């Protein structure tokens, strides 16, 4: 994220703050209005801080993972409902990444293949986190999930 984009986002937050402030005037008792405005200032400042943190991060490698995640969810919308089978999907991708790494280092394998496996592993790890429901069940939606596809 470049400096101009960051400043644009901060300007938008300031506009939102001013617009909300204008809406509040006259419709709330002064005490509640001051409390609401104080909260808006905190929200605006925290948002600006978060935007600055994001701007400083190198998130470039994340974009291919998110694209792969979207592709995989579209191609294979079903996902195991239990953590064991879901983790197995991540493990399967991780195993393919290790295999690609061995081939890259010892067998003249392609860097492109290794990086593709790393992206797929990251996508499945994110999918695991997105779908984790906290239940300790061993039952899975296997009839809706094709275990051979990633």
Coordinates of N, CA and C in Angstrom, one line a residue:
X1 N 0.9 -1.2 0.0 CA 0.0 0.0 0.0 C 0.9 1.2 0.0
X2 N 0.7 2.2 -0.9 CA 1.5 3.3 -1.0 C 1.0 4.4 -0.1
X3 N 1.8 5.5 0.1 CA 1.5 6.6 1.0 C 0.3 7.3 0.6
X4 N 0.0 7.5 -0.7 CA -1.2 8.2 -1.2 C -2.4 7.4 -0.8
X5 N -2.4 6.1 -1.0 CA -3.5 5.3 -0.7 C -3.8 5.4 0.8
X6 N -2.8 5.3 1.6 CA -2.9 5.4 3.0 C -3.6 6.7 3.4
X7 N -3.1 7.8 2.9 CA -3.6 9.1 3.2 C -5.1 9.2 2.7
X8 N -5.4 8.6 1.6 CA -6.8 8.6 1.1 C -7.7 7.9 2.1
X9 N -7.2 6.8 2.6 CA -8.1 6.0 3.6 C -8.3 6.8 4.9
X10 N -7.2 7.5 5.3 CA -7.3 8.3 6.5 C -8.3 9.4 6.3
X11 N -8.2 10.1 5.1 CA -9.2 11.1 4.8 C -10.6 10.6 4.8
X12 N -10.8 9.4 4.3 CA -12.2 8.9 4.2 C -12.7 8.7 5.7
X13 N -11.8 8.2 6.5 CA -12.2 8.0 7.9 C -12.6 9.4 8.6
X14 N -11.8 10.4 8.3 CA -12.1 11.7 8.8 C -13.4 12.2 8.3
X15 N -13.7 12.0 7.0 CA -15.0 12.4 6.4 C -16.1 11.7 7.1
X16 N -15.9 10.4 7.4 CA -16.9 9.6 8.1 C -17.2 10.1 9.5
X17 N -16.1 10.5 10.1 CA -16.2 11.0 11.5 C -17.0 12.3 11.5
X18 N -16.7 13.2 10.5 CA -17.4 14.5 10.5 C -18.8 14.3 10.1
X19 N -19.1 13.4 9.2 CA -20.5 13.1 8.8 C -21.3 12.6 10.0
X20 N -20.7 11.6 10.7 CA -21.4 11.1 11.9 C -21.6 12.1 13.0
X21 N -20.6 13.0 13.1 CA -20.7 14.0 14.1 C -21.9 15.0 13.8
X22 N -22.0 15.3 12.5 CA -23.1 16.2 12.1 C -24.5 15.5 12.3
X23 N -24.5 14.2 12.1 CA -25.8 13.5 12.3 C -26.2 13.5 13.8
X24 N -25.2 13.4 14.6 CA -25.5 13.3 16.1 C -25.9 14.6 16.7
X25 N -25.4 15.8 16.2 CA -25.7 17.1 16.8 C -27.2 17.3 16.8
X26 N -27.7 17.7 18.0 CA -29.1 18.0 18.1 C -30.0 16.9 18.3
X27 N -29.6 15.6 18.2 CA -30.4 14.5 18.3 C -30.1 13.7 19.6
X28 N -29.1 14.1 20.3 CA -28.7 13.4 21.6 C -28.5 14.4 22.7
X29 N -28.7 14.0 23.9 CA -28.3 14.9 25.0 C -26.8 15.1 24.9
X30 N -26.3 16.2 25.4 CA -24.9 16.6 25.3 C -24.0 15.5 25.9
X31 N -24.3 14.9 27.0 CA -23.5 13.8 27.6 C -23.3 12.6 26.7
X32 N -24.4 12.2 26.2 CA -24.4 11.0 25.3 C -23.6 11.4 24.0
X33 N -23.8 12.6 23.5 CA -23.2 13.1 22.3 C -21.7 13.1 22.5
X34 N -21.2 13.6 23.6 CA -19.8 13.6 23.9 C -19.2 12.2 24.0
X35 N -19.9 11.3 24.6 CA -19.5 10.0 24.7 C -19.4 9.3 23.3
X36 N -20.4 9.5 22.5 CA -20.4 9.0 21.2 C -19.3 9.6 20.3
X37 N -19.0 10.9 20.4 CA -18.0 11.5 19.7 C -16.6 11.0 20.2
X38 N -16.5 10.7 21.5 CA -15.2 10.2 22.0 C -15.0 8.8 21.4
X39 N -16.1 8.0 21.3 CA -15.9 6.7 20.8 C -15.5 6.7 19.3
X40 N -16.2 7.7 18.6 CA -15.8 7.8 17.1 C -14.3 8.2 17.0
X41 N -13.8 9.1 17.8 CA -12.4 9.5 17.8 C -11.5 8.2 18.0
X42 N -11.9 7.4 19.0 CA -11.1 6.2 19.2 C -11.1 5.3 18.0
X43 N -12.3 5.1 17.4 CA -12.5 4.2 16.2 C -11.6 4.8 15.1
X44 N -11.7 6.1 14.9 CA -11.0 6.7 13.8 C -9.5 6.5 14.0
X45 N -9.0 6.8 15.2 CA -7.6 6.7 15.5 C -7.1 5.2 15.4
X46 N -7.9 4.3 15.9 CA -7.5 2.9 15.8 C -7.5 2.4 14.3
X47 N -8.5 2.9 13.5 CA -8.5 2.5 12.1 C -7.2 3.1 11.4
X48 N -6.9 4.3 11.7 CA -5.7 4.9 11.1 C -4.4 4.1 11.5
X49 N -4.4 3.7 12.8 CA -3.2 2.9 13.2 C -3.2 1.6 12.5
X50 N -4.3 0.9 12.3 CA -4.4 -0.4 11.6 C -4.0 -0.2 10.2
X51 N -4.4 0.9 9.5 CA -4.1 1.1 8.1 C -2.6 1.3 8.0
X52 N -2.0 2.0 8.9 CA -0.5 2.3 8.9 C 0.2 0.9 9.1
X53 N -0.3 0.1 10.0 CA 0.4 -1.2 10.2 C 0.3 -2.0 8.9
X54 N -0.9 -2.0 8.3 CA -1.0 -2.8 7.0 C -0.1 -2.2 5.9
X55 N 0.0 -0.9 5.9 CA 0.8 -0.3 4.9 C 2.3 -0.7 5.0
X56 N 2.7 -0.9 6.3 CA 4.1 -1.3 6.6 C 4.4 -2.8 6.3
X57 N 3.3 -3.6 6.2 CA 3.5 -5.0 6.0 C 3.8 -5.4 4.6
X58 N 4.6 -6.4 4.4 CA 4.8 -6.9 3.0 C 3.8 -8.1 2.9
X59 N 2.6 -7.7 2.3 CA 1.6 -8.7 2.1 C 1.5 -9.3 0.7
X60 N 2.5 -8.9 -0.1 CA 2.6 -9.4 -1.5 C 2.4 -10.9 -1.6
X61 N 3.1 -11.7 -0.8 CA 3.0 -13.2 -0.9 C 1.6 -13.7 -0.6
X62 N 0.8 -12.9 0.1 CA -0.5 -13.4 0.5 C -1.5 -13.4 -0.7
X63 N -1.3 -12.5 -1.6 CA -2.3 -12.4 -2.7 C -2.5 -13.7 -3.5
X64 N -1.4 -14.4 -3.9 CA -1.6 -15.7 -4.6 C -2.3 -16.7 -3.7
X65 N -2.0 -16.7 -2.4 CA -2.7 -17.6 -1.5 C -4.2 -17.3 -1.5
X66 N -4.6 -16.1 -1.4 CA -6.0 -15.7 -1.4 C -6.7 -16.1 -2.7
X67 N -6.0 -15.9 -3.8 CA -6.5 -16.2 -5.1 C -6.7 -17.7 -5.2
X68 N -5.7 -18.5 -4.7 CA -5.9 -20.0 -4.7 C -7.0 -20.4 -3.8
X69 N -7.2 -19.8 -2.7 CA -8.3 -20.1 -1.8 C -9.6 -19.9 -2.5
X70 N -9.8 -18.8 -3.1 CA -11.0 -18.5 -3.9 C -11.3 -19.5 -5.0
X71 N -10.2 -19.9 -5.7 CA -10.3 -20.9 -6.8 C -10.7 -22.2 -6.2
X72 N -10.1 -22.6 -5.1 CA -10.4 -23.9 -4.5 C -11.8 -24.0 -3.9
X73 N -12.2 -22.9 -3.3 CA -13.6 -22.9 -2.7 C -14.6 -22.9 -3.8
X74 N -14.3 -22.3 -4.9 CA -15.3 -22.4 -6.0 C -15.3 -23.8 -6.7
X75 N -14.2 -24.3 -6.9 CA -14.1 -25.6 -7.5 C -14.6 -26.8 -6.6
X76 N -14.3 -26.7 -5.3 CA -14.6 -27.7 -4.3 C -15.3 -27.0 -3.1
X77 N -16.6 -26.6 -3.2 CA -17.2 -25.9 -2.1 C -17.4 -26.7 -0.8
X78 N -17.5 -28.0 -0.9 CA -17.6 -28.8 0.3 C -16.3 -28.8 1.1
X79 N -16.4 -28.8 2.4 CA -15.2 -28.9 3.3 C -15.6 -29.8 4.4
X80 N -14.6 -30.6 4.9 CA -14.9 -31.5 6.0 C -15.4 -30.7 7.3
X81 N -16.4 -31.2 8.0 CA -16.9 -30.5 9.1 C -16.2 -30.9 10.4
X82 N -15.3 -31.9 10.3 CA -14.5 -32.2 11.5 C -13.1 -31.8 11.4
X83 N -12.4 -31.5 12.5 CA -11.0 -31.0 12.4 C -10.0 -32.0 11.9
X84 N -10.3 -33.3 12.1 CA -9.3 -34.3 11.7 C -9.2 -34.4 10.2
X85 N -10.4 -34.5 9.5 CA -10.4 -34.6 8.0 C -10.0 -33.3 7.4
X86 N -10.3 -32.2 8.0 CA -9.9 -30.9 7.5 C -8.4 -30.7 7.6
X87 N -7.8 -31.1 8.8 CA -6.4 -31.0 8.9 C -5.7 -32.0 7.9
X88 N -6.3 -33.1 7.6 CA -5.7 -34.0 6.7 C -5.6 -33.4 5.3
X89 N -6.5 -32.5 4.9 CA -6.4 -31.8 3.6 C -5.2 -30.9 3.6
X90 N -5.0 -30.2 4.7 CA -3.9 -29.3 4.9 C -2.6 -30.1 4.8
X91 N -2.6 -31.3 5.5 CA -1.4 -32.1 5.6 C -1.1 -32.7 4.2
X92 N -2.1 -33.0 3.4 CA -1.9 -33.6 2.1 C -1.2 -32.5 1.2
X93 N -1.6 -31.3 1.3 CA -1.0 -30.2 0.6 C 0.5 -30.0 1.1
X94 N 0.6 -30.0 2.4 CA 2.0 -29.9 3.0 C 2.9 -31.0 2.5
X95 N 2.4 -32.2 2.4 CA 3.2 -33.3 1.9 C 3.6 -33.1 0.5
X96 N 2.7 -32.5 -0.3 CA 3.1 -32.2 -1.7 C 4.1 -31.1 -1.8
X97 N 4.1 -30.2 -0.9 CA 5.1 -29.1 -0.8 C 6.4 -29.7 -0.4
X98 N 6.5 -30.6 0.5 CA 7.7 -31.2 0.9 C 8.3 -32.0 -0.2
X99 N 7.5 -32.8 -0.9 CA 7.9 -33.5 -2.1 C 8.5 -32.6 -3.1
X100 N 7.8 -31.5 -3.4 CA 8.3 -30.5 -4.4 C 9.6 -29.9 -3.9
X101 N 9.8 -29.7 -2.6 CA 11.0 -29.1 -2.1 C 12.2 -30.1 -2.3
X102 N 11.9 -31.4 -2.0 CA 13.0 -32.4 -2.2 C 13.3 -32.5 -3.7
X103 N 12.3 -32.5 -4.6 CA 12.6 -32.5 -6.0 C 13.4 -31.2 -6.4
X104 N 13.1 -30.1 -5.9 CA 13.8 -28.9 -6.2 C 15.2 -28.9 -5.8
X105 N 15.5 -29.4 -4.6 CA 16.8 -29.4 -4.0 C 17.7 -30.5 -4.6
X106 N 17.1 -31.7 -4.7 CA 17.9 -32.9 -5.1 C 17.7 -33.4 -6.5
X107 N 16.6 -33.1 -7.1 CA 16.3 -33.7 -8.4 C 16.2 -32.7 -9.6
X108 N 16.5 -31.5 -9.4 CA 16.4 -30.5 -10.4 C 15.0 -30.0 -10.7
X109 N 14.1 -30.2 -9.7 CA 12.7 -29.8 -9.8 C 12.6 -28.3 -10.0
X110 N 11.5 -27.8 -10.4 CA 11.3 -26.4 -10.7 C 10.8 -25.6 -9.5
X111 N 11.4 -24.4 -9.4 CA 11.0 -23.5 -8.3 C 9.5 -23.2 -8.4
X112 N 9.0 -23.0 -9.6 CA 7.6 -22.7 -9.8 C 6.7 -23.8 -9.2
X113 N 7.1 -25.0 -9.3 CA 6.3 -26.1 -8.8 C 6.3 -26.1 -7.2
X114 N 7.5 -25.8 -6.7 CA 7.6 -25.7 -5.2 C 6.7 -24.5 -4.7
X115 N 6.8 -23.4 -5.3 CA 6.1 -22.2 -4.9 C 4.6 -22.4 -5.1
X116 N 4.2 -23.1 -6.1 CA 2.7 -23.4 -6.3 C 2.2 -24.3 -5.2
X117 N 3.0 -25.3 -4.7 CA 2.6 -26.1 -3.6 C 2.5 -25.3 -2.3
X118 N 3.5 -24.4 -2.1 CA 3.4 -23.6 -0.9 C 2.2 -22.7 -0.9
X119 N 1.8 -22.2 -2.1 CA 0.6 -21.4 -2.2 C -0.7 -22.2 -1.8
X120 N -0.7 -23.5 -2.4 CA -1.8 -24.3 -2.1 C -1.9 -24.7 -0.7
X121 N -0.8 -25.0 0.0 CA -0.7 -25.3 1.4 C -1.2 -24.1 2.2
X122 N -0.8 -22.9 1.9 CA -1.3 -21.7 2.6 C -2.8 -21.5 2.4
X123 N -3.3 -21.8 1.2 CA -4.7 -21.6 1.0 C -5.5 -22.6 1.8
X124 N -5.1 -23.9 1.9 CA -5.8 -24.8 2.7 C -5.7 -24.6 4.2
X125 N -4.6 -24.0 4.6 CA -4.4 -23.6 6.0 C -5.4 -22.5 6.4
X126 N -5.6 -21.6 5.5 CA -6.6 -20.5 5.7 C -8.0 -21.1 5.7
X127 N -8.2 -22.0 4.7 CA -9.5 -22.6 4.6 C -9.9 -23.4 5.9
X128 N -8.9 -24.1 6.5 CA -9.1 -24.8 7.7 C -9.5 -23.8 8.8
X129 N -8.8 -22.7 8.9 CA -9.1 -21.6 9.9 C -10.4 -21.0 9.7
X130 N -10.8 -20.8 8.5 CA -12.1 -20.2 8.2 C -13.3 -21.1 8.6
X131 N -13.1 -22.4 8.4 CA -14.2 -23.3 8.6 C -14.1 -24.0 10.0
X132 N -13.1 -23.7 10.7 CA -13.0 -24.4 12.1 C -14.2 -23.9 12.9
X133 N -14.9 -24.9 13.5 CA -16.1 -24.5 14.2 C -15.9 -24.8 15.7
X134 N -14.8 -25.3 16.1 CA -14.6 -25.5 17.6 C -15.1 -26.8 18.1
X135 N -15.8 -27.6 17.3 CA -16.4 -28.8 17.7 C -15.4 -30.0 17.7
X136 N -15.4 -30.8 18.7 CA -14.5 -31.9 18.7 C -15.2 -33.2 18.2
X137 N -15.7 -33.1 17.0 CA -16.4 -34.2 16.5 C -15.5 -35.0 15.5
X138 N -15.8 -36.3 15.4 CA -15.0 -37.1 14.5 C -15.9 -37.5 13.3
X139 N -17.1 -36.9 13.2 CA -18.0 -37.2 12.1 C -17.8 -36.1 11.1
X140 N -17.7 -36.5 9.8 CA -17.5 -35.5 8.8 C -18.5 -35.6 7.7
X141 N -18.6 -34.6 6.9 CA -19.5 -34.6 5.8 C -18.8 -35.2 4.6
X142 N -18.4 -36.5 4.7 CA -17.6 -37.1 3.7 C -18.4 -37.4 2.4
X143 N -19.7 -37.5 2.5 CA -20.5 -37.8 1.3 C -20.6 -36.5 0.4
X144 N -20.3 -35.3 1.0 CA -20.3 -34.1 0.3 C -18.9 -33.7 -0.1
X145 N -17.9 -34.4 0.4 CA -16.5 -33.9 0.2 C -15.7 -34.9 -0.6
X146 N -15.1 -34.5 -1.7 CA -14.3 -35.4 -2.5 C -12.9 -35.3 -1.9
X147 N -12.5 -36.4 -1.2 CA -11.2 -36.4 -0.5 C -10.0 -36.4 -1.5
X148 N -10.3 -36.8 -2.8 CA -9.2 -36.8 -3.7 C -8.9 -35.5 -4.4
X149 N -9.7 -34.5 -4.2 CA -9.6 -33.2 -4.8 C -9.1 -32.1 -3.9
X150 N -8.2 -31.3 -4.4 CA -7.7 -30.1 -3.6 C -7.9 -28.9 -4.4

